[in-house]
PDB file of C-alpha atoms in Angstrom:
ATOM      1  CA  UNK B   1     -56.211 -74.772  14.458  1.00  0.00           C
ATOM      2  CA  UNK B   2     -56.008 -72.065  17.091  1.00  0.00           C
ATOM      3  CA  UNK B   3     -53.935 -69.030  16.180  1.00  0.00           C
ATOM      4  CA  UNK B   4     -52.079 -67.195  18.911  1.00  0.00           C
ATOM      5  CA  UNK B   5     -50.028 -64.283  17.576  1.00  0.00           C
ATOM      6  CA  UNK B   6     -47.528 -62.172  19.456  1.00  0.00           C
ATOM      7  CA  UNK B   7     -46.040 -58.881  18.350  1.00  0.00           C
ATOM      8  CA  UNK B   8     -43.459 -57.638  17.958  1.00  0.00           C
ATOM      9  CA  UNK B   9     -41.231 -60.697  17.416  1.00  0.00           C
ATOM     10  CA  UNK B  10     -38.359 -58.899  19.090  1.00  0.00           C
ATOM     11  CA  UNK B  11     -37.733 -55.643  20.857  1.00  0.00           C
ATOM     12  CA  UNK B  12     -34.608 -53.790  21.919  1.00  0.00           C
ATOM     13  CA  UNK B  13     -34.990 -51.100  24.564  1.00  0.00           C
ATOM     14  CA  UNK B  14     -32.712 -49.072  26.808  1.00  0.00           C
ATOM     15  CA  UNK B  15     -32.589 -49.553  30.551  1.00  0.00           C
ATOM     16  CA  UNK B  16     -35.314 -47.425  32.141  1.00  0.00           C
ATOM     17  CA  UNK B  17     -37.619 -47.496  29.103  1.00  0.00           C
ATOM     18  CA  UNK B  18     -41.154 -48.745  29.501  1.00  0.00           C
ATOM     19  CA  UNK B  19     -42.373 -51.192  26.929  1.00  0.00           C
ATOM     20  CA  UNK B  20     -45.361 -53.269  25.974  1.00  0.00           C
ATOM     21  CA  UNK B  21     -46.230 -56.110  23.680  1.00  0.00           C
ATOM     22  CA  UNK B  22     -49.338 -57.777  22.369  1.00  0.00           C
ATOM     23  CA  UNK B  23     -50.874 -61.227  22.320  1.00  0.00           C
ATOM     24  CA  UNK B  24     -53.808 -61.877  19.969  1.00  0.00           C
ATOM     25  CA  UNK B  25     -55.993 -64.943  20.355  1.00  0.00           C
ATOM     26  CA  UNK B  26     -59.390 -66.237  19.186  1.00  0.00           C
ATOM     27  CA  UNK B  27     -62.207 -64.181  20.699  1.00  0.00           C
ATOM     28  CA  UNK B  28     -64.568 -67.146  20.837  1.00  0.00           C
ATOM     29  CA  UNK B  29     -64.504 -70.043  23.304  1.00  0.00           C
ATOM     30  CA  UNK B  30     -62.165 -68.210  25.672  1.00  0.00           C
ATOM     31  CA  UNK B  31     -61.222 -69.995  28.890  1.00  0.00           C
ATOM     32  CA  UNK B  32     -57.879 -68.595  30.064  1.00  0.00           C
ATOM     33  CA  UNK B  33     -54.819 -66.672  28.914  1.00  0.00           C
ATOM     34  CA  UNK B  34     -51.366 -67.313  30.395  1.00  0.00           C
ATOM     35  CA  UNK B  35     -48.187 -65.220  30.267  1.00  0.00           C
ATOM     36  CA  UNK B  36     -44.778 -66.822  30.774  1.00  0.00           C
ATOM     37  CA  UNK B  37     -41.281 -65.441  30.969  1.00  0.00           C
ATOM     38  CA  UNK B  38     -38.524 -67.575  29.469  1.00  0.00           C
ATOM     39  CA  UNK B  39     -34.914 -66.705  30.148  1.00  0.00           C
ATOM     40  CA  UNK B  40     -32.148 -68.221  28.045  1.00  0.00           C
ATOM     41  CA  UNK B  41     -31.028 -71.659  29.268  1.00  0.00           C
ATOM     42  CA  UNK B  42     -33.880 -71.798  31.767  1.00  0.00           C
ATOM     43  CA  UNK B  43     -37.454 -73.062  31.614  1.00  0.00           C
ATOM     44  CA  UNK B  44     -40.592 -70.957  31.092  1.00  0.00           C
ATOM     45  CA  UNK B  45     -41.904 -69.421  34.303  1.00  0.00           C
ATOM     46  CA  UNK B  46     -45.524 -68.424  34.841  1.00  0.00           C
ATOM     47  CA  UNK B  47     -46.170 -64.688  35.223  1.00  0.00           C
ATOM     48  CA  UNK B  48     -49.941 -64.359  35.051  1.00  0.00           C
ATOM     49  CA  UNK B  49     -53.068 -66.385  34.435  1.00  0.00           C
ATOM     50  CA  UNK B  50     -56.022 -64.290  33.311  1.00  0.00           C
ATOM     51  CA  UNK B  51     -59.557 -65.561  33.050  1.00  0.00           C
ATOM     52  CA  UNK B  52     -62.011 -62.629  33.029  1.00  0.00           C
ATOM     53  CA  UNK B  53     -62.571 -59.912  30.459  1.00  0.00           C
ATOM     54  CA  UNK B  54     -61.082 -56.691  31.778  1.00  0.00           C
ATOM     55  CA  UNK B  55     -58.690 -58.522  34.108  1.00  0.00           C
ATOM     56  CA  UNK B  56     -55.603 -56.581  35.090  1.00  0.00           C
ATOM     57  CA  UNK B  57     -52.737 -58.304  36.869  1.00  0.00           C
ATOM     58  CA  UNK B  58     -49.532 -56.851  38.287  1.00  0.00           C
ATOM     59  CA  UNK B  59     -46.284 -58.274  39.608  1.00  0.00           C
ATOM     60  CA  UNK B  60     -43.705 -55.663  40.490  1.00  0.00           C
ATOM     61  CA  UNK B  61     -42.947 -53.634  37.361  1.00  0.00           C
ATOM     62  CA  UNK B  62     -44.792 -56.049  35.070  1.00  0.00           C
ATOM     63  CA  UNK B  63     -48.521 -55.861  34.441  1.00  0.00           C
ATOM     64  CA  UNK B  64     -50.992 -57.352  31.985  1.00  0.00           C
ATOM     65  CA  UNK B  65     -54.473 -56.579  30.716  1.00  0.00           C
ATOM     66  CA  UNK B  66     -57.041 -58.768  29.005  1.00  0.00           C
ATOM     67  CA  UNK B  67     -59.783 -58.105  26.449  1.00  0.00           C
ATOM     68  CA  UNK B  68     -61.567 -61.353  25.650  1.00  0.00           C
ATOM     69  CA  UNK B  69     -64.235 -59.745  23.460  1.00  0.00           C
ATOM     70  CA  UNK B  70     -61.691 -58.510  20.930  1.00  0.00           C
ATOM     71  CA  UNK B  71     -59.140 -61.240  21.611  1.00  0.00           C
ATOM     72  CA  UNK B  72     -56.032 -59.494  22.858  1.00  0.00           C
ATOM     73  CA  UNK B  73     -53.846 -59.083  25.924  1.00  0.00           C
ATOM     74  CA  UNK B  74     -51.099 -56.563  26.582  1.00  0.00           C
ATOM     75  CA  UNK B  75     -48.023 -57.090  28.740  1.00  0.00           C
ATOM     76  CA  UNK B  76     -46.381 -53.948  30.094  1.00  0.00           C
ATOM     77  CA  UNK B  77     -42.957 -53.570  31.670  1.00  0.00           C
ATOM     78  CA  UNK B  78     -42.298 -50.288  33.443  1.00  0.00           C
ATOM     79  CA  UNK B  79     -38.700 -49.057  33.772  1.00  0.00           C
ATOM     80  CA  UNK B  80     -37.087 -52.037  32.013  1.00  0.00           C
ATOM     81  CA  UNK B  81     -33.958 -53.500  33.574  1.00  0.00           C
ATOM     82  CA  UNK B  82     -31.317 -55.722  31.906  1.00  0.00           C
ATOM     83  CA  UNK B  83     -32.578 -58.647  33.992  1.00  0.00           C
ATOM     84  CA  UNK B  84     -35.961 -58.312  32.233  1.00  0.00           C
ATOM     85  CA  UNK B  85     -34.294 -59.566  29.054  1.00  0.00           C
ATOM     86  CA  UNK B  86     -36.114 -62.769  28.140  1.00  0.00           C
ATOM     87  CA  UNK B  87     -38.680 -64.225  25.780  1.00  0.00           C
ATOM     88  CA  UNK B  88     -42.237 -63.467  26.856  1.00  0.00           C
ATOM     89  CA  UNK B  89     -44.786 -66.071  25.839  1.00  0.00           C
ATOM     90  CA  UNK B  90     -48.528 -65.938  25.919  1.00  0.00           C
ATOM     91  CA  UNK B  91     -50.685 -69.052  25.780  1.00  0.00           C
ATOM     92  CA  UNK B  92     -54.399 -69.453  25.124  1.00  0.00           C
ATOM     93  CA  UNK B  93     -56.712 -72.074  26.558  1.00  0.00           C
ATOM     94  CA  UNK B  94     -59.950 -72.760  24.723  1.00  0.00           C
ATOM     95  CA  UNK B  95     -63.193 -73.586  26.507  1.00  0.00           C
ATOM     96  CA  UNK B  96     -63.766 -76.488  24.122  1.00  0.00           C
ATOM     97  CA  UNK B  97     -64.338 -79.767  25.956  1.00  0.00           C
ATOM     98  CA  UNK B  98     -61.516 -81.649  24.307  1.00  0.00           C
ATOM     99  CA  UNK B  99     -58.990 -78.883  25.021  1.00  0.00           C
ATOM    100  CA  UNK B 100     -58.973 -79.470  28.741  1.00  0.00           C
ATOM    101  CA  UNK B 101     -55.528 -78.232  29.868  1.00  0.00           C
ATOM    102  CA  UNK B 102     -54.066 -77.793  26.381  1.00  0.00           C
ATOM    103  CA  UNK B 103     -52.321 -74.427  26.212  1.00  0.00           C
ATOM    104  CA  UNK B 104     -51.625 -73.089  22.720  1.00  0.00           C
ATOM    105  CA  UNK B 105     -48.535 -70.886  22.802  1.00  0.00           C
ATOM    106  CA  UNK B 106     -47.611 -67.919  20.667  1.00  0.00           C
ATOM    107  CA  UNK B 107     -44.123 -67.641  19.163  1.00  0.00           C
ATOM    108  CA  UNK B 108     -43.062 -65.182  21.830  1.00  0.00           C
ATOM    109  CA  UNK B 109     -41.610 -61.686  21.979  1.00  0.00           C
ATOM    110  CA  UNK B 110     -37.854 -61.545  22.575  1.00  0.00           C
ATOM    111  CA  UNK B 111     -37.024 -58.560  24.775  1.00  0.00           C
ATOM    112  CA  UNK B 112     -33.468 -57.269  25.091  1.00  0.00           C
ATOM    113  CA  UNK B 113     -32.809 -54.476  27.574  1.00  0.00           C
ATOM    114  CA  UNK B 114     -29.528 -52.658  27.001  1.00  0.00           C
ATOM    115  CA  UNK B 115     -27.716 -51.062  29.972  1.00  0.00           C
TER     116      UNK B 115
ATOM    117  CA  UNK G   1     -35.126 -75.655  40.605  1.00  0.00           C
ATOM    118  CA  UNK G   2     -38.785 -75.583  39.581  1.00  0.00           C
ATOM    119  CA  UNK G   3     -39.638 -78.899  41.243  1.00  0.00           C
ATOM    120  CA  UNK G   4     -40.328 -80.592  37.876  1.00  0.00           C
ATOM    121  CA  UNK G   5     -37.510 -83.012  37.063  1.00  0.00           C
ATOM    122  CA  UNK G   6     -36.718 -84.141  33.557  1.00  0.00           C
ATOM    123  CA  UNK G   7     -34.140 -86.710  32.571  1.00  0.00           C
ATOM    124  CA  UNK G   8     -31.946 -86.938  30.675  1.00  0.00           C
ATOM    125  CA  UNK G   9     -30.969 -83.334  29.955  1.00  0.00           C
ATOM    126  CA  UNK G  10     -29.361 -84.232  26.662  1.00  0.00           C
ATOM    127  CA  UNK G  11     -29.771 -87.210  24.364  1.00  0.00           C
ATOM    128  CA  UNK G  12     -28.045 -87.959  21.081  1.00  0.00           C
ATOM    129  CA  UNK G  13     -29.262 -90.918  19.092  1.00  0.00           C
ATOM    130  CA  UNK G  14     -29.384 -92.252  15.563  1.00  0.00           C
ATOM    131  CA  UNK G  15     -32.289 -92.269  13.134  1.00  0.00           C
ATOM    132  CA  UNK G  16     -34.563 -95.253  13.519  1.00  0.00           C
ATOM    133  CA  UNK G  17     -33.874 -95.619  17.229  1.00  0.00           C
ATOM    134  CA  UNK G  18     -36.270 -95.382  20.164  1.00  0.00           C
ATOM    135  CA  UNK G  19     -35.810 -93.226  23.268  1.00  0.00           C
ATOM    136  CA  UNK G  20     -37.683 -92.608  26.505  1.00  0.00           C
ATOM    137  CA  UNK G  21     -37.860 -89.214  28.168  1.00  0.00           C
ATOM    138  CA  UNK G  22     -38.817 -89.095  31.816  1.00  0.00           C
ATOM    139  CA  UNK G  23     -40.599 -86.453  33.883  1.00  0.00           C
ATOM    140  CA  UNK G  24     -41.342 -86.256  37.596  1.00  0.00           C
ATOM    141  CA  UNK G  25     -43.946 -83.603  38.385  1.00  0.00           C
ATOM    142  CA  UNK G  26     -43.793 -81.173  41.273  1.00  0.00           C
ATOM    143  CA  UNK G  27     -44.899 -82.723  44.548  1.00  0.00           C
ATOM    144  CA  UNK G  28     -48.703 -82.666  44.789  1.00  0.00           C
ATOM    145  CA  UNK G  29     -49.304 -81.948  41.107  1.00  0.00           C
ATOM    146  CA  UNK G  30     -51.490 -84.486  39.325  1.00  0.00           C
ATOM    147  CA  UNK G  31     -51.286 -83.215  35.752  1.00  0.00           C
ATOM    148  CA  UNK G  32     -48.333 -83.654  33.427  1.00  0.00           C
ATOM    149  CA  UNK G  33     -48.052 -81.957  30.032  1.00  0.00           C
ATOM    150  CA  UNK G  34     -45.548 -82.654  27.276  1.00  0.00           C
ATOM    151  CA  UNK G  35     -44.440 -79.947  24.825  1.00  0.00           C
ATOM    152  CA  UNK G  36     -42.063 -79.999  21.902  1.00  0.00           C
ATOM    153  CA  UNK G  37     -40.016 -77.044  20.728  1.00  0.00           C
ATOM    154  CA  UNK G  38     -38.379 -77.521  17.342  1.00  0.00           C
ATOM    155  CA  UNK G  39     -36.092 -75.016  15.624  1.00  0.00           C
ATOM    156  CA  UNK G  40     -38.024 -71.843  14.713  1.00  0.00           C
ATOM    157  CA  UNK G  41     -41.237 -73.247  16.180  1.00  0.00           C
ATOM    158  CA  UNK G  42     -43.055 -72.245  19.318  1.00  0.00           C
ATOM    159  CA  UNK G  43     -43.931 -74.653  22.068  1.00  0.00           C
ATOM    160  CA  UNK G  44     -46.170 -77.337  20.537  1.00  0.00           C
ATOM    161  CA  UNK G  45     -48.502 -79.254  22.838  1.00  0.00           C
ATOM    162  CA  UNK G  46     -48.189 -83.018  22.613  1.00  0.00           C
ATOM    163  CA  UNK G  47     -50.275 -84.588  25.365  1.00  0.00           C
ATOM    164  CA  UNK G  48     -51.679 -84.122  28.890  1.00  0.00           C
ATOM    165  CA  UNK G  49     -52.164 -86.738  31.602  1.00  0.00           C
ATOM    166  CA  UNK G  50     -54.100 -86.273  34.808  1.00  0.00           C
ATOM    167  CA  UNK G  51     -53.652 -88.783  37.611  1.00  0.00           C
ATOM    168  CA  UNK G  52     -52.770 -91.552  35.194  1.00  0.00           C
ATOM    169  CA  UNK G  53     -55.384 -90.830  32.544  1.00  0.00           C
ATOM    170  CA  UNK G  54     -54.972 -89.105  29.214  1.00  0.00           C
ATOM    171  CA  UNK G  55     -56.868 -85.793  29.266  1.00  0.00           C
ATOM    172  CA  UNK G  56     -55.932 -83.908  26.115  1.00  0.00           C
ATOM    173  CA  UNK G  57     -54.030 -84.697  22.974  1.00  0.00           C
ATOM    174  CA  UNK G  58     -52.292 -82.415  20.514  1.00  0.00           C
ATOM    175  CA  UNK G  59     -50.727 -83.222  17.162  1.00  0.00           C
ATOM    176  CA  UNK G  60     -48.674 -86.039  18.615  1.00  0.00           C
ATOM    177  CA  UNK G  61     -47.217 -88.362  16.004  1.00  0.00           C
ATOM    178  CA  UNK G  62     -48.238 -92.040  16.019  1.00  0.00           C
ATOM    179  CA  UNK G  63     -44.548 -92.878  16.570  1.00  0.00           C
ATOM    180  CA  UNK G  64     -44.757 -91.056  19.909  1.00  0.00           C
ATOM    181  CA  UNK G  65     -46.553 -92.356  22.968  1.00  0.00           C
ATOM    182  CA  UNK G  66     -46.739 -91.375  26.599  1.00  0.00           C
ATOM    183  CA  UNK G  67     -48.027 -92.652  29.894  1.00  0.00           C
ATOM    184  CA  UNK G  68     -48.324 -91.545  33.495  1.00  0.00           C
ATOM    185  CA  UNK G  69     -47.578 -94.070  36.199  1.00  0.00           C
ATOM    186  CA  UNK G  70     -49.231 -94.552  39.633  1.00  0.00           C
ATOM    187  CA  UNK G  71     -46.426 -92.554  41.283  1.00  0.00           C
ATOM    188  CA  UNK G  72     -47.381 -89.756  38.824  1.00  0.00           C
ATOM    189  CA  UNK G  73     -44.133 -89.675  36.921  1.00  0.00           C
ATOM    190  CA  UNK G  74     -44.555 -89.676  33.161  1.00  0.00           C
ATOM    191  CA  UNK G  75     -42.598 -91.063  30.250  1.00  0.00           C
ATOM    192  CA  UNK G  76     -42.634 -89.930  26.632  1.00  0.00           C
ATOM    193  CA  UNK G  77     -41.562 -92.641  24.203  1.00  0.00           C
ATOM    194  CA  UNK G  78     -40.317 -91.633  20.785  1.00  0.00           C
ATOM    195  CA  UNK G  79     -39.714 -94.403  18.267  1.00  0.00           C
ATOM    196  CA  UNK G  80     -38.466 -94.756  14.688  1.00  0.00           C
ATOM    197  CA  UNK G  81     -36.722 -91.461  15.197  1.00  0.00           C
ATOM    198  CA  UNK G  82     -36.213 -89.092  12.289  1.00  0.00           C
ATOM    199  CA  UNK G  83     -33.907 -86.105  11.925  1.00  0.00           C
ATOM    200  CA  UNK G  84     -36.932 -83.818  12.235  1.00  0.00           C
ATOM    201  CA  UNK G  85     -37.651 -85.121  15.731  1.00  0.00           C
ATOM    202  CA  UNK G  86     -34.626 -83.235  17.012  1.00  0.00           C
ATOM    203  CA  UNK G  87     -36.050 -80.730  19.451  1.00  0.00           C
ATOM    204  CA  UNK G  88     -36.281 -79.581  23.027  1.00  0.00           C
ATOM    205  CA  UNK G  89     -38.950 -81.571  24.863  1.00  0.00           C
ATOM    206  CA  UNK G  90     -40.481 -79.952  27.914  1.00  0.00           C
ATOM    207  CA  UNK G  91     -42.590 -81.451  30.619  1.00  0.00           C
ATOM    208  CA  UNK G  92     -44.795 -79.266  32.811  1.00  0.00           C
ATOM    209  CA  UNK G  93     -47.059 -79.991  35.743  1.00  0.00           C
ATOM    210  CA  UNK G  94     -49.914 -78.197  37.461  1.00  0.00           C
ATOM    211  CA  UNK G  95     -51.689 -78.336  40.787  1.00  0.00           C
ATOM    212  CA  UNK G  96     -55.071 -80.135  40.964  1.00  0.00           C
ATOM    213  CA  UNK G  97     -56.962 -76.833  41.084  1.00  0.00           C
ATOM    214  CA  UNK G  98     -55.065 -75.612  38.042  1.00  0.00           C
ATOM    215  CA  UNK G  99     -55.142 -78.617  35.725  1.00  0.00           C
ATOM    216  CA  UNK G 100     -57.889 -77.043  33.616  1.00  0.00           C
ATOM    217  CA  UNK G 101     -55.636 -74.051  33.005  1.00  0.00           C
ATOM    218  CA  UNK G 102     -56.834 -71.738  35.756  1.00  0.00           C
ATOM    219  CA  UNK G 103     -53.368 -71.675  37.306  1.00  0.00           C
ATOM    220  CA  UNK G 104     -49.858 -71.443  35.913  1.00  0.00           C
ATOM    221  CA  UNK G 105     -47.964 -74.498  34.781  1.00  0.00           C
ATOM    222  CA  UNK G 106     -44.515 -75.316  36.175  1.00  0.00           C
ATOM    223  CA  UNK G 107     -42.004 -76.347  33.535  1.00  0.00           C
ATOM    224  CA  UNK G 108     -39.014 -78.626  33.848  1.00  0.00           C
ATOM    225  CA  UNK G 109     -35.672 -77.725  32.326  1.00  0.00           C
ATOM    226  CA  UNK G 110     -36.277 -79.849  29.236  1.00  0.00           C
ATOM    227  CA  UNK G 111     -34.576 -82.690  27.387  1.00  0.00           C
ATOM    228  CA  UNK G 112     -32.644 -81.722  24.284  1.00  0.00           C
ATOM    229  CA  UNK G 113     -32.911 -84.564  21.778  1.00  0.00           C
ATOM    230  CA  UNK G 114     -30.564 -84.657  18.815  1.00  0.00           C
ATOM    231  CA  UNK G 115     -31.166 -87.274  16.139  1.00  0.00           C
ATOM    232  CA  UNK G 116     -28.184 -87.861  13.857  1.00  0.00           C
TER     233      UNK G 116
END
């Protein structure tokens, strides 16, 4: 059973704060790591797909880094805004042949940005 | 609107019954994935189809089955329903170049199933 852990479980920050959270995944048989943003009453939306060790991706104020050798990824949000409030999910894809497109999701980090 | 259509949005049914959840993938996408989110659980992978063929299977119960039709829509059949099957069921799709996970998946809005 693949273990994908996210920390912290929840986070409350003030508008303008920068924040980051962690996704830990198995360091063997790595194929890809996804980040999704899930707003209440909506469906998860893809932020980043990362495939190479050392990858860094950026979209606006949100960025992510990847370390496949030690099995972790960080998601950073610079200057948080109330509209950033959401659950952030990471998902791991193993290189194992039977995994194919099977993403294993973490439990998510719930971010609340207070005005 | 993500382009992935799931119907119905809500479903309430009794224990022991059978239901069918439907998903139409985004235009051009060949892969369909089914996920279950129960209370206090993360998204659990059920099954993946690619162009009509099963590609990957998660811990899907024997009471559950799925298929993908020639027009690429997919149906998830849940039978002999139990209270514990109450959950949000998501369908996602991905483009042909992304079906092995190299691109993001597009999720539908989900079907909330309540078994009473």
